Amino acid sequence: MEQSPSLEDCLKLLKGERDEQRLAGLLLVTKFCKGDDQVSIRKVYDAVGVRFLERLLRTGMGKGSVSMSGVDNRDAYLQLSVTVLAAFCWVPEIASSKDMVLKIPLILEIMSKESGSSVIEECYEFLFLVSNASEDGVTALYESGGMKVLASQMATFSDGSQLMEVSIRLVQLVISKLSLVIISNEYPSELSIMVATIAKQFAVLHNALKFEVLHLLSAILSSEYSAPVHEELRFRANDIWSTYVRVGVVAILQNRVAPAEKLQALILAESMISILGEEWLIGQMHLSDMEDPIPADRCILLVLESSRVEVAVLLNDLAYLKYEASKNSSSSADTILLKQRNLAIALSLVEKIIKLVSNVGGDEETGRIISETTFTKVITGLNETIDVVLEYLQDAKDHGQKKGNDLLASVRITGSYLAETPLACKKKVTELLQYMLLVEGEDEPSPFYSICFLLPMLCQITMKIDGCEILASSGAYKAVVDCLIKLIGPNGRMVEDNGTIFLACDTIMNLLLKREQIRFPFDDSTFVPLMRALAYWTEETNDPSDIMMAASICALILDLMSEEALLQHPNFDHSNLISLSRLILKSLAICRQDMMSDDAKAEMDLHQIVISGYSRWADRFPSIKEAVER
């Protein structure tokens, strides 16, 4: 009976002087190079030598020569060399060696040229083992164009296949080891292609890899540096990738999984809404005709329910950590910060759902997708969540706390909700209004954003007498005036559009127009600086809307003063009076223009306020009267 060759026989062949001997030895290597027998692999690696392997690899690529009976076996050489290299890299010390790292560009070149051959699987195995063994390997993979190769090939692999899994793990390594800001800027298109491919795996996989894919998608899409990738993905808006993500998110949220995984699903959902808008929460959910269709409004319900649970749990935890836990706990600060970040995500999703639901009435298509039952459940859920948030704010008020991003986020969601239902929770909101206007973000020197978040609600409630009384009696109007001055004054803060400015203006105007009905005491220390800011705001503009809005508010304020009293004010001088005169002059000029123009019609009420106001107080302000009549 013929005896099988031993490891020693193989090693002798590998140490031979002729290529034929070494090749014969390599053909036997696979019997001894098993992943769990690292001792044997090391012996074989030391025996064959780096130079011969490199020559064999290059010959297989058509770049070198290894003699064997004068027969050209290039494909066989390529397969053999890559297989042996991959086997060697199961030993971490070999995989992390400079020799293996330097072969990454060659392996990527092989993959680009031999994409359909049987050697591809060993190429991916080699890349993963070398990249996983050292950061140098990951860097070499990236700098040698690995992102382009991965992006072009991933989509061709079968769902759930070994090649798909290894390629996903390679993307994980690159994302975790290298700077995402650099990757996103250099390869936004490739990353978007990868996201689309990985999204399908997120939908169709039903094993542990599904959770790894979830974390990978979340890491790429939720990064603060992912804007270029988001932009690329918007070009793929009609692609099915977004449906795959929705299906995957629903699968995570509706099954019993760890809370950490549900949080990742919410983070991913929040990112998807940032890319595609709130409408992503509703839509198709079945991937083939063979499946039972999932209702198109299932996602919005699951996201809301999961977000509500997160909000309730996190607010409870934060209240305990801030007000009851031992102050000597070294981990408290970091724990609080993490919980505040997670709270911001959950509250952001609730806010997005508020926005989506508020648009249902004006969008027939959305209204058809969201059933009446779902709509009722959503409204009930939102009401309950706002109640929890208001309780948290009450607790903070009772403890004398007004600074913190968690408090600011709570005010923001309350403002978003009350903008749609300004009379909701009226008693509680009235009690907390003055406090909410004092809330500051962690890095804010004074309240600003909290006031901006509440302006839509304040503007609506001041359209009625009782709303104005709330604003006047609580002193909340001072916060609105201060916010407007910060928006339009010399050191004005940037806002996304003029909407916030006009909300503040409308709120103040509502109050001033109803001042006699609510017996509103005039406070010149509040309103004189506002006139100065309004005059400054309109100094360089000819926009009729801006001019008429500013002039109308000033006209209502001037009704309560005289020029002599105005100039005695410490925050107002003669140069400010000149600016104010120019504002009134420009507004009256607009009023005298063709009253049938569209712009004039839109500002008709403001024209009346300015004209009637000027007629009442012009004699008390000789400087303004002189400027107008000059």
PDB file of N, CA and C in Angstrom, residues 279-339:
ATOM      1  N   GLU A 279     -41.702  61.161   4.425  1.00  0.00           N
ATOM      2  CA  GLU A 279     -42.524  60.209   3.665  1.00  0.00           C
ATOM      3  C   GLU A 279     -41.898  58.821   3.611  1.00  0.00           C
ATOM      4  N   TRP A 280     -40.597  58.727   3.908  1.00  0.00           N
ATOM      5  CA  TRP A 280     -39.952  57.396   3.913  1.00  0.00           C
ATOM      6  C   TRP A 280     -40.626  56.467   4.917  1.00  0.00           C
ATOM      7  N   LEU A 281     -41.236  57.037   5.957  1.00  0.00           N
ATOM      8  CA  LEU A 281     -41.852  56.224   7.010  1.00  0.00           C
ATOM      9  C   LEU A 281     -43.057  55.431   6.521  1.00  0.00           C
ATOM     10  N   ILE A 282     -43.589  55.796   5.375  1.00  0.00           N
ATOM     11  CA  ILE A 282     -44.739  55.060   4.842  1.00  0.00           C
ATOM     12  C   ILE A 282     -44.416  54.621   3.412  1.00  0.00           C
ATOM     13  N   GLY A 283     -44.815  53.423   3.051  1.00  0.00           N
ATOM     14  CA  GLY A 283     -44.560  52.953   1.696  1.00  0.00           C
ATOM     15  C   GLY A 283     -44.494  51.449   1.608  1.00  0.00           C
ATOM     16  N   GLN A 284     -44.181  50.995   0.417  1.00  0.00           N
ATOM     17  CA  GLN A 284     -44.151  49.563   0.098  1.00  0.00           C
ATOM     18  C   GLN A 284     -43.260  48.796   1.070  1.00  0.00           C
ATOM     19  N   MET A 285     -43.687  47.557   1.392  1.00  0.00           N
ATOM     20  CA  MET A 285     -42.911  46.764   2.324  1.00  0.00           C
ATOM     21  C   MET A 285     -42.738  45.317   1.890  1.00  0.00           C
ATOM     22  N   HIS A 286     -43.350  44.880   0.816  1.00  0.00           N
ATOM     23  CA  HIS A 286     -43.169  43.496   0.367  1.00  0.00           C
ATOM     24  C   HIS A 286     -42.164  43.479  -0.781  1.00  0.00           C
ATOM     25  N   LEU A 287     -41.286  42.489  -0.758  1.00  0.00           N
ATOM     26  CA  LEU A 287     -40.174  42.432  -1.703  1.00  0.00           C
ATOM     27  C   LEU A 287     -40.470  41.557  -2.912  1.00  0.00           C
ATOM     28  N   SER A 288     -41.491  40.728  -2.837  1.00  0.00           N
ATOM     29  CA  SER A 288     -41.815  39.871  -3.979  1.00  0.00           C
ATOM     30  C   SER A 288     -43.304  39.535  -3.941  1.00  0.00           C
ATOM     31  N   ASP A 289     -43.810  39.046  -5.055  1.00  0.00           N
ATOM     32  CA  ASP A 289     -45.227  38.686  -5.152  1.00  0.00           C
ATOM     33  C   ASP A 289     -45.568  37.475  -4.286  1.00  0.00           C
ATOM     34  N   MET A 290     -44.525  36.737  -3.867  1.00  0.00           N
ATOM     35  CA  MET A 290     -44.746  35.528  -3.091  1.00  0.00           C
ATOM     36  C   MET A 290     -45.055  35.837  -1.630  1.00  0.00           C
ATOM     37  N   GLU A 291     -44.737  37.063  -1.181  1.00  0.00           N
ATOM     38  CA  GLU A 291     -44.884  37.398   0.228  1.00  0.00           C
ATOM     39  C   GLU A 291     -46.248  38.018   0.512  1.00  0.00           C
ATOM     40  N   ASP A 292     -46.677  37.859   1.761  1.00  0.00           N
ATOM     41  CA  ASP A 292     -47.870  38.577   2.200  1.00  0.00           C
ATOM     42  C   ASP A 292     -47.483  40.030   2.411  1.00  0.00           C
ATOM     43  N   PRO A 293     -48.191  40.962   1.781  1.00  0.00           N
ATOM     44  CA  PRO A 293     -47.809  42.370   1.908  1.00  0.00           C
ATOM     45  C   PRO A 293     -47.980  42.891   3.329  1.00  0.00           C
ATOM     46  N   ILE A 294     -47.005  43.670   3.768  1.00  0.00           N
ATOM     47  CA  ILE A 294     -47.073  44.326   5.073  1.00  0.00           C
ATOM     48  C   ILE A 294     -47.717  45.691   4.856  1.00  0.00           C
ATOM     49  N   PRO A 295     -48.652  46.118   5.703  1.00  0.00           N
ATOM     50  CA  PRO A 295     -49.292  47.425   5.512  1.00  0.00           C
ATOM     51  C   PRO A 295     -48.268  48.544   5.368  1.00  0.00           C
ATOM     52  N   ALA A 296     -48.527  49.474   4.462  1.00  0.00           N
ATOM     53  CA  ALA A 296     -47.575  50.540   4.165  1.00  0.00           C
ATOM     54  C   ALA A 296     -47.375  51.496   5.336  1.00  0.00           C
ATOM     55  N   ASP A 297     -48.316  51.492   6.302  1.00  0.00           N
ATOM     56  CA  ASP A 297     -48.172  52.399   7.446  1.00  0.00           C
ATOM     57  C   ASP A 297     -47.634  51.684   8.688  1.00  0.00           C
ATOM     58  N   ARG A 298     -47.162  50.449   8.518  1.00  0.00           N
ATOM     59  CA  ARG A 298     -46.613  49.696   9.656  1.00  0.00           C
ATOM     60  C   ARG A 298     -45.343  50.365  10.198  1.00  0.00           C
ATOM     61  N   CYS A 299     -44.513  50.877   9.303  1.00  0.00           N
ATOM     62  CA  CYS A 299     -43.225  51.445   9.725  1.00  0.00           C
ATOM     63  C   CYS A 299     -43.424  52.648  10.639  1.00  0.00           C
ATOM     64  N   ILE A 300     -44.338  53.548  10.264  1.00  0.00           N
ATOM     65  CA  ILE A 300     -44.534  54.753  11.078  1.00  0.00           C
ATOM     66  C   ILE A 300     -45.011  54.386  12.483  1.00  0.00           C
ATOM     67  N   LEU A 301     -45.887  53.378  12.577  1.00  0.00           N
ATOM     68  CA  LEU A 301     -46.378  52.952  13.891  1.00  0.00           C
ATOM     69  C   LEU A 301     -45.254  52.371  14.743  1.00  0.00           C
ATOM     70  N   LEU A 302     -44.447  51.507  14.147  1.00  0.00           N
ATOM     71  CA  LEU A 302     -43.364  50.858  14.882  1.00  0.00           C
ATOM     72  C   LEU A 302     -42.300  51.866  15.312  1.00  0.00           C
ATOM     73  N   VAL A 303     -41.964  52.784  14.412  1.00  0.00           N
ATOM     74  CA  VAL A 303     -40.964  53.803  14.753  1.00  0.00           C
ATOM     75  C   VAL A 303     -41.479  54.688  15.884  1.00  0.00           C
ATOM     76  N   LEU A 304     -42.743  55.062  15.818  1.00  0.00           N
ATOM     77  CA  LEU A 304     -43.305  55.898  16.883  1.00  0.00           C
ATOM     78  C   LEU A 304     -43.327  55.151  18.210  1.00  0.00           C
ATOM     79  N   GLU A 305     -43.819  53.917  18.195  1.00  0.00           N
ATOM     80  CA  GLU A 305     -43.913  53.154  19.438  1.00  0.00           C
ATOM     81  C   GLU A 305     -42.531  52.947  20.058  1.00  0.00           C
ATOM     82  N   SER A 306     -41.558  52.580  19.240  1.00  0.00           N
ATOM     83  CA  SER A 306     -40.198  52.353  19.749  1.00  0.00           C
ATOM     84  C   SER A 306     -39.583  53.659  20.252  1.00  0.00           C
ATOM     85  N   SER A 307     -39.828  54.755  19.529  1.00  0.00           N
ATOM     86  CA  SER A 307     -39.308  56.058  19.957  1.00  0.00           C
ATOM     87  C   SER A 307     -39.940  56.485  21.270  1.00  0.00           C
ATOM     88  N   ARG A 308     -41.240  56.234  21.401  1.00  0.00           N
ATOM     89  CA  ARG A 308     -41.936  56.593  22.635  1.00  0.00           C
ATOM     90  C   ARG A 308     -41.368  55.834  23.825  1.00  0.00           C
ATOM     91  N   VAL A 309     -41.096  54.559  23.631  1.00  0.00           N
ATOM     92  CA  VAL A 309     -40.504  53.757  24.705  1.00  0.00           C
ATOM     93  C   VAL A 309     -39.134  54.320  25.077  1.00  0.00           C
ATOM     94  N   GLU A 310     -38.318  54.631  24.057  1.00  0.00           N
ATOM     95  CA  GLU A 310     -36.993  55.203  24.309  1.00  0.00           C
ATOM     96  C   GLU A 310     -37.105  56.516  25.077  1.00  0.00           C
ATOM     97  N   VAL A 311     -38.019  57.381  24.646  1.00  0.00           N
ATOM     98  CA  VAL A 311     -38.186  58.682  25.307  1.00  0.00           C
ATOM     99  C   VAL A 311     -38.540  58.493  26.779  1.00  0.00           C
ATOM    100  N   ALA A 312     -39.520  57.634  27.047  1.00  0.00           N
ATOM    101  CA  ALA A 312     -39.963  57.421  28.428  1.00  0.00           C
ATOM    102  C   ALA A 312     -38.842  56.858  29.295  1.00  0.00           C
ATOM    103  N   VAL A 313     -38.150  55.861  28.781  1.00  0.00           N
ATOM    104  CA  VAL A 313     -37.069  55.222  29.542  1.00  0.00           C
ATOM    105  C   VAL A 313     -35.914  56.192  29.764  1.00  0.00           C
ATOM    106  N   LEU A 314     -35.517  56.886  28.701  1.00  0.00           N
ATOM    107  CA  LEU A 314     -34.367  57.786  28.803  1.00  0.00           C
ATOM    108  C   LEU A 314     -34.655  58.979  29.705  1.00  0.00           C
ATOM    109  N   LEU A 315     -35.854  59.543  29.624  1.00  0.00           N
ATOM    110  CA  LEU A 315     -36.190  60.666  30.509  1.00  0.00           C
ATOM    111  C   LEU A 315     -36.217  60.218  31.965  1.00  0.00           C
ATOM    112  N   ASN A 316     -36.716  59.028  32.213  1.00  0.00           N
ATOM    113  CA  ASN A 316     -36.722  58.493  33.573  1.00  0.00           C
ATOM    114  C   ASN A 316     -35.296  58.284  34.079  1.00  0.00           C
ATOM    115  N   ASP A 317     -34.443  57.710  33.216  1.00  0.00           N
ATOM    116  CA  ASP A 317     -33.044  57.477  33.597  1.00  0.00           C
ATOM    117  C   ASP A 317     -32.321  58.792  33.855  1.00  0.00           C
ATOM    118  N   LEU A 318     -32.540  59.769  32.976  1.00  0.00           N
ATOM    119  CA  LEU A 318     -31.869  61.066  33.119  1.00  0.00           C
ATOM    120  C   LEU A 318     -32.305  61.778  34.393  1.00  0.00           C
ATOM    121  N   ALA A 319     -33.599  61.718  34.691  1.00  0.00           N
ATOM    122  CA  ALA A 319     -34.094  62.354  35.912  1.00  0.00           C
ATOM    123  C   ALA A 319     -33.433  61.732  37.139  1.00  0.00           C
ATOM    124  N   TYR A 320     -33.287  60.406  37.123  1.00  0.00           N
ATOM    125  CA  TYR A 320     -32.644  59.721  38.251  1.00  0.00           C
ATOM    126  C   TYR A 320     -31.166  60.112  38.354  1.00  0.00           C
ATOM    127  N   LEU A 321     -30.460  60.069  37.231  1.00  0.00           N
ATOM    128  CA  LEU A 321     -29.026  60.368  37.242  1.00  0.00           C
ATOM    129  C   LEU A 321     -28.747  61.812  37.660  1.00  0.00           C
ATOM    130  N   LYS A 322     -29.612  62.730  37.249  1.00  0.00           N
ATOM    131  CA  LYS A 322     -29.366  64.151  37.510  1.00  0.00           C
ATOM    132  C   LYS A 322     -29.808  64.595  38.905  1.00  0.00           C
ATOM    133  N   TYR A 323     -30.857  63.975  39.421  1.00  0.00           N
ATOM    134  CA  TYR A 323     -31.437  64.496  40.652  1.00  0.00           C
ATOM    135  C   TYR A 323     -31.370  63.548  41.848  1.00  0.00           C
ATOM    136  N   GLU A 324     -31.125  62.251  41.581  1.00  0.00           N
ATOM    137  CA  GLU A 324     -31.173  61.297  42.684  1.00  0.00           C
ATOM    138  C   GLU A 324     -29.903  60.477  42.855  1.00  0.00           C
ATOM    139  N   ALA A 325     -29.199  60.183  41.760  1.00  0.00           N
ATOM    140  CA  ALA A 325     -28.006  59.324  41.854  1.00  0.00           C
ATOM    141  C   ALA A 325     -26.908  60.019  42.648  1.00  0.00           C
ATOM    142  N   SER A 326     -25.994  59.217  43.168  1.00  0.00           N
ATOM    143  CA  SER A 326     -24.874  59.752  43.937  1.00  0.00           C
ATOM    144  C   SER A 326     -24.039  60.699  43.097  1.00  0.00           C
ATOM    145  N   LYS A 327     -23.735  61.836  43.645  1.00  0.00           N
ATOM    146  CA  LYS A 327     -22.926  62.830  42.932  1.00  0.00           C
ATOM    147  C   LYS A 327     -21.472  62.384  42.787  1.00  0.00           C
ATOM    148  N   ASN A 328     -21.081  61.342  43.532  1.00  0.00           N
ATOM    149  CA  ASN A 328     -19.699  60.860  43.481  1.00  0.00           C
ATOM    150  C   ASN A 328     -19.475  59.840  42.378  1.00  0.00           C
ATOM    151  N   SER A 329     -20.516  59.508  41.637  1.00  0.00           N
ATOM    152  CA  SER A 329     -20.384  58.506  40.587  1.00  0.00           C
ATOM    153  C   SER A 329     -19.546  59.070  39.437  1.00  0.00           C
ATOM    154  N   SER A 330     -18.406  58.457  39.166  1.00  0.00           N
ATOM    155  CA  SER A 330     -17.484  58.962  38.137  1.00  0.00           C
ATOM    156  C   SER A 330     -18.038  58.761  36.735  1.00  0.00           C
ATOM    157  N   SER A 331     -18.923  57.776  36.572  1.00  0.00           N
ATOM    158  CA  SER A 331     -19.427  57.477  35.231  1.00  0.00           C
ATOM    159  C   SER A 331     -20.686  58.274  34.882  1.00  0.00           C
ATOM    160  N   SER A 332     -21.207  59.036  35.846  1.00  0.00           N
ATOM    161  CA  SER A 332     -22.476  59.727  35.622  1.00  0.00           C
ATOM    162  C   SER A 332     -22.430  60.679  34.444  1.00  0.00           C
ATOM    163  N   ALA A 333     -21.374  61.498  34.347  1.00  0.00           N
ATOM    164  CA  ALA A 333     -21.297  62.516  33.288  1.00  0.00           C
ATOM    165  C   ALA A 333     -21.336  61.866  31.909  1.00  0.00           C
ATOM    166  N   ASP A 334     -20.531  60.822  31.709  1.00  0.00           N
ATOM    167  CA  ASP A 334     -20.496  60.137  30.411  1.00  0.00           C
ATOM    168  C   ASP A 334     -21.818  59.439  30.130  1.00  0.00           C
ATOM    169  N   THR A 335     -22.400  58.848  31.154  1.00  0.00           N
ATOM    170  CA  THR A 335     -23.675  58.156  30.989  1.00  0.00           C
ATOM    171  C   THR A 335     -24.776  59.140  30.613  1.00  0.00           C
ATOM    172  N   ILE A 336     -24.788  60.282  31.281  1.00  0.00           N
ATOM    173  CA  ILE A 336     -25.789  61.307  30.987  1.00  0.00           C
ATOM    174  C   ILE A 336     -25.640  61.793  29.555  1.00  0.00           C
ATOM    175  N   LEU A 337     -24.395  62.019  29.124  1.00  0.00           N
ATOM    176  CA  LEU A 337     -24.145  62.504  27.765  1.00  0.00           C
ATOM    177  C   LEU A 337     -24.658  61.510  26.725  1.00  0.00           C
ATOM    178  N   LEU A 338     -24.385  60.226  26.944  1.00  0.00           N
ATOM    179  CA  LEU A 338     -24.832  59.193  26.008  1.00  0.00           C
ATOM    180  C   LEU A 338     -26.359  59.131  25.953  1.00  0.00           C
ATOM    181  N   LYS A 339     -26.983  59.182  27.110  1.00  0.00           N
ATOM    182  CA  LYS A 339     -28.443  59.125  27.149  1.00  0.00           C
ATOM    183  C   LYS A 339     -29.059  60.369  26.512  1.00  0.00           C
TER     184      LYS A 339
END
